[in-house]
Amino acid sequence: RLTVSSGLVENRVTVTTLSADPITDNNAAAAETTIIGDPLPVNLSITIDDSVDPVLTEEPFDYLITLGNEGPGAVSEYAITGDLPPGVVPGNIAAPDLVSCSVEGQRFICRSEGLLPPNAENLITLSVTAPPEPADLSFVVEIQFTGAGIDEDGSDNTDSEQTSVRLTPTAEDLE
């Protein structure tokens, strides 16, 4: 009896006889079987931080998004979604290889095209510009991280960052 949770199993068989065998080329055979077991659980996490706080109106700054997988399994697919408040102008998104990101309106989405191994992190930088006339003097960006697999602790799959906005001083303010 052979017990395997996952992986490649090779089975080799050889036959012999006590009598003469004129053709020995057909006395052995082998077969390989891939066994797909339950995936190892993962432990995804995400944090978001602003590079400047407070920011001035119309000032560019970055959101630094860190994705983590504390394992023990690898994440084969994951996505990050977030919504920027009205008036915040999205800019470039810098992401590691095998992660593609896009912005549609105020929503940004990043999707994996490869694995996030255990005990690894990916850093995504979302460049934005503060609103010219903020309705509130602070705003919050909320993001969510989802991945394929069984997450051992879903409590750290979302995060938010509050950024304070100050009005840019005018020439009259500086006198």
C-alpha positions as a printed NumPy array, in Angstrom:
array([[  0.   ,   0.   ,   0.   ],
       [  1.285,   3.478,  -0.963],
       [ -0.064,   6.692,   0.569],
       [  0.748,   9.981,  -1.195],
       [ -0.993,  13.32 ,  -0.618],
       [  0.269,  14.896,  -3.837],
       [  3.144,  14.686,  -6.29 ],
       [  4.482,  12.393,  -8.99 ],
       [  4.436,   8.635,  -8.4  ],
       [  6.391,   6.29 , -10.64 ],
       [  5.443,   2.612, -10.631],
       [  7.997,   0.173, -12.116],
       [  7.317,  -3.516, -12.669],
       [  9.722,  -6.233, -13.759],
       [  8.889,  -9.895, -14.428],
       [ 11.297, -12.797, -14.405],
       [ 11.01 , -16.474, -15.122],
       [ 13.059, -19.557, -14.316],
       [ 12.705, -20.777, -17.891],
       [ 14.436, -19.281, -20.908],
       [ 12.912, -16.054, -22.216],
       [ 13.928, -15.3  , -25.799],
       [ 12.602, -11.707, -25.692],
       [ 13.669,  -9.828, -22.552],
       [ 12.896,  -6.316, -23.886],
       [  9.282,  -6.629, -22.748],
       [  9.959,  -7.808, -19.189],
       [  9.753,  -4.354, -17.583],
       [  7.3  ,  -1.493, -17.68 ],
       [  6.843,   1.83 , -15.901],
       [  4.02 ,   4.31 , -15.474],
       [  3.981,   7.78 , -13.939],
       [  0.926,   9.22 , -12.235],
       [  0.47 ,  12.761, -10.978],
       [ -1.516,  12.889,  -7.781],
       [ -3.202,  16.168,  -6.995],
       [ -4.031,  16.501,  -3.325],
       [ -5.575,  19.21 ,  -1.262],
       [ -3.572,  22.442,  -1.548],
       [ -1.654,  23.578,   1.493],
       [ -3.348,  26.432,   3.32 ],
       [ -2.092,  29.984,   2.867],
       [ -2.108,  33.021,   5.124],
       [ -2.575,  36.169,   3.063],
       [ -2.076,  39.66 ,   4.436],
       [ -2.126,  43.188,   3.091],
       [ -1.108,  46.596,   4.383],
       [ -1.39 ,  50.059,   2.838],
       [  0.558,  53.142,   3.881],
       [  0.744,  56.652,   2.447],
       [  4.151,  58.116,   1.641],
       [  3.173,  61.602,   2.872],
       [  0.651,  62.588,   5.513],
       [ -0.681,  65.2  ,   5.546],
       [ -0.59 ,  66.117,   1.863],
       [ -1.3  ,  69.447,   0.242],
       [ -4.081,  69.804,  -2.292],
       [ -2.934,  68.734,  -5.773],
       [  0.263,  67.235,  -4.293],
       [  1.438,  63.902,  -5.749],
       [  2.154,  61.074,  -3.325],
       [  2.206,  57.278,  -3.232],
       [  0.285,  54.512,  -1.56 ],
       [  2.599,  51.624,  -0.697],
       [  0.718,  48.329,  -0.72 ],
       [  2.444,  45.262,   0.715],
       [  1.022,  41.813,  -0.008],
       [  2.196,  38.907,   2.068],
       [  1.804,  35.156,   2.207],
       [  2.893,  33.566,   5.452],
       [  2.255,  30.102,   3.955],
       [  2.689,  27.252,   4.292],
       [  1.278,  26.937,   0.757],
       [  1.847,  29.095,  -2.321],
       [ -0.929,  31.324,  -3.682],
       [ -1.526,  30.536,  -7.341],
       [ -3.878,  33.427,  -8.053],
       [ -4.622,  36.616,  -6.219],
       [ -6.239,  39.974,  -6.767],
       [ -6.165,  43.323,  -5.03 ],
       [ -8.986,  45.802,  -5.422],
       [ -9.41 ,  49.269,  -4.028],
       [-11.378,  52.434,  -4.552],
       [ -9.905,  55.919,  -4.436],
       [-12.086,  58.712,  -3.077],
       [-13.633,  61.157,  -5.571],
       [-11.2  ,  63.877,  -6.633],
       [ -8.072,  61.797,  -6.007],
       [ -6.318,  61.48 ,  -9.359],
       [ -4.828,  58.03 ,  -9.997],
       [ -1.421,  57.844, -11.65 ],
       [  0.988,  55.019, -12.388],
       [  1.001,  51.669, -10.624],
       [  4.38 ,  49.987, -10.144],
       [  4.062,  46.26 ,  -9.532],
       [  6.468,  43.307,  -9.522],
       [  6.834,  40.985, -12.49 ],
       [  3.866,  38.683, -13.042],
       [  1.415,  41.188, -11.519],
       [ -0.721,  43.292, -13.856],
       [ -2.597,  46.355, -12.634],
       [ -5.155,  48.686, -14.128],
       [ -7.238,  51.668, -13.073],
       [-10.826,  52.166, -14.167],
       [-12.236,  55.43 , -12.878],
       [-11.479,  55.465,  -9.151],
       [-11.103,  51.653,  -8.853],
       [ -7.731,  49.974,  -9.145],
       [ -7.257,  46.246,  -9.649],
       [ -4.072,  44.153,  -9.58 ],
       [ -4.07 ,  40.471, -10.555],
       [ -1.339,  37.876, -10.31 ],
       [ -0.036,  35.964, -13.293],
       [  2.242,  33.771, -11.168],
       [  2.79 ,  32.354,  -7.711],
       [  3.23 ,  34.175,  -4.434],
       [  5.315,  31.61 ,  -2.534],
       [  5.166,  31.088,   1.209],
       [  6.99 ,  33.656,   3.36 ],
       [  7.097,  36.129,   0.459],
       [  5.921,  39.694,  -0.059],
       [  5.119,  41.808,  -3.098],
       [  5.201,  45.598,  -3.022],
       [  2.883,  47.63 ,  -5.243],
       [  3.211,  51.413,  -5.464],
       [  0.12 ,  53.357,  -6.485],
       [  0.948,  56.963,  -7.394],
       [ -1.866,  59.479,  -6.935],
       [ -2.455,  63.211,  -6.7  ],
       [ -4.449,  64.736,  -3.862],
       [ -7.718,  66.399,  -4.847],
       [ -7.663,  70.102,  -5.767],
       [-10.566,  70.921,  -3.478],
       [-11.249,  68.11 ,  -1.065],
       [-14.79 ,  67.839,   0.194],
       [-13.382,  66.511,   3.46 ],
       [ -9.989,  67.346,   4.842],
       [ -9.143,  63.658,   5.021],
       [ -9.976,  60.586,   2.998],
       [ -9.655,  56.839,   3.376],
       [ -8.52 ,  54.28 ,   0.806],
       [ -9.708,  50.742,   1.471],
       [ -8.229,  47.7  ,  -0.247],
       [ -8.953,  43.983,  -0.266],
       [ -6.678,  41.026,  -1.041],
       [ -8.174,  37.729,  -2.212],
       [ -6.357,  34.612,  -3.322],
       [ -6.958,  31.062,  -4.441],
       [ -6.65 ,  28.506,  -1.683],
       [ -7.68 ,  28.073,   1.907],
       [ -6.738,  31.153,   3.93 ],
       [ -5.986,  30.274,   7.544],
       [ -6.676,  33.825,   8.785],
       [ -8.875,  36.117,   6.709],
       [ -8.815,  38.913,   9.295],
       [ -5.761,  40.563,   7.691],
       [ -6.967,  40.488,   4.073],
       [ -8.221,  44.081,   4.136],
       [ -6.634,  47.342,   5.221],
       [ -7.329,  51.05 ,   4.969],
       [ -5.285,  54.213,   5.155],
       [ -6.5  ,  57.653,   6.18 ],
       [ -4.68 ,  60.527,   4.512],
       [ -5.132,  64.081,   5.735],
       [ -5.259,  66.859,   3.134],
       [ -4.281,  70.46 ,   3.848],
       [ -5.181,  73.291,   1.564],
       [ -2.205,  74.571,  -0.398],
       [ -1.332,  78.027,   0.907],
       [ -1.923,  80.852,  -1.522],
       [  0.418,  83.822,  -2.001],
       [ -1.954,  85.856,   0.152],
       [ -1.681,  83.249,   2.935],
       [  2.086,  83.595,   2.909],
       [  2.073,  87.404,   3.376]])
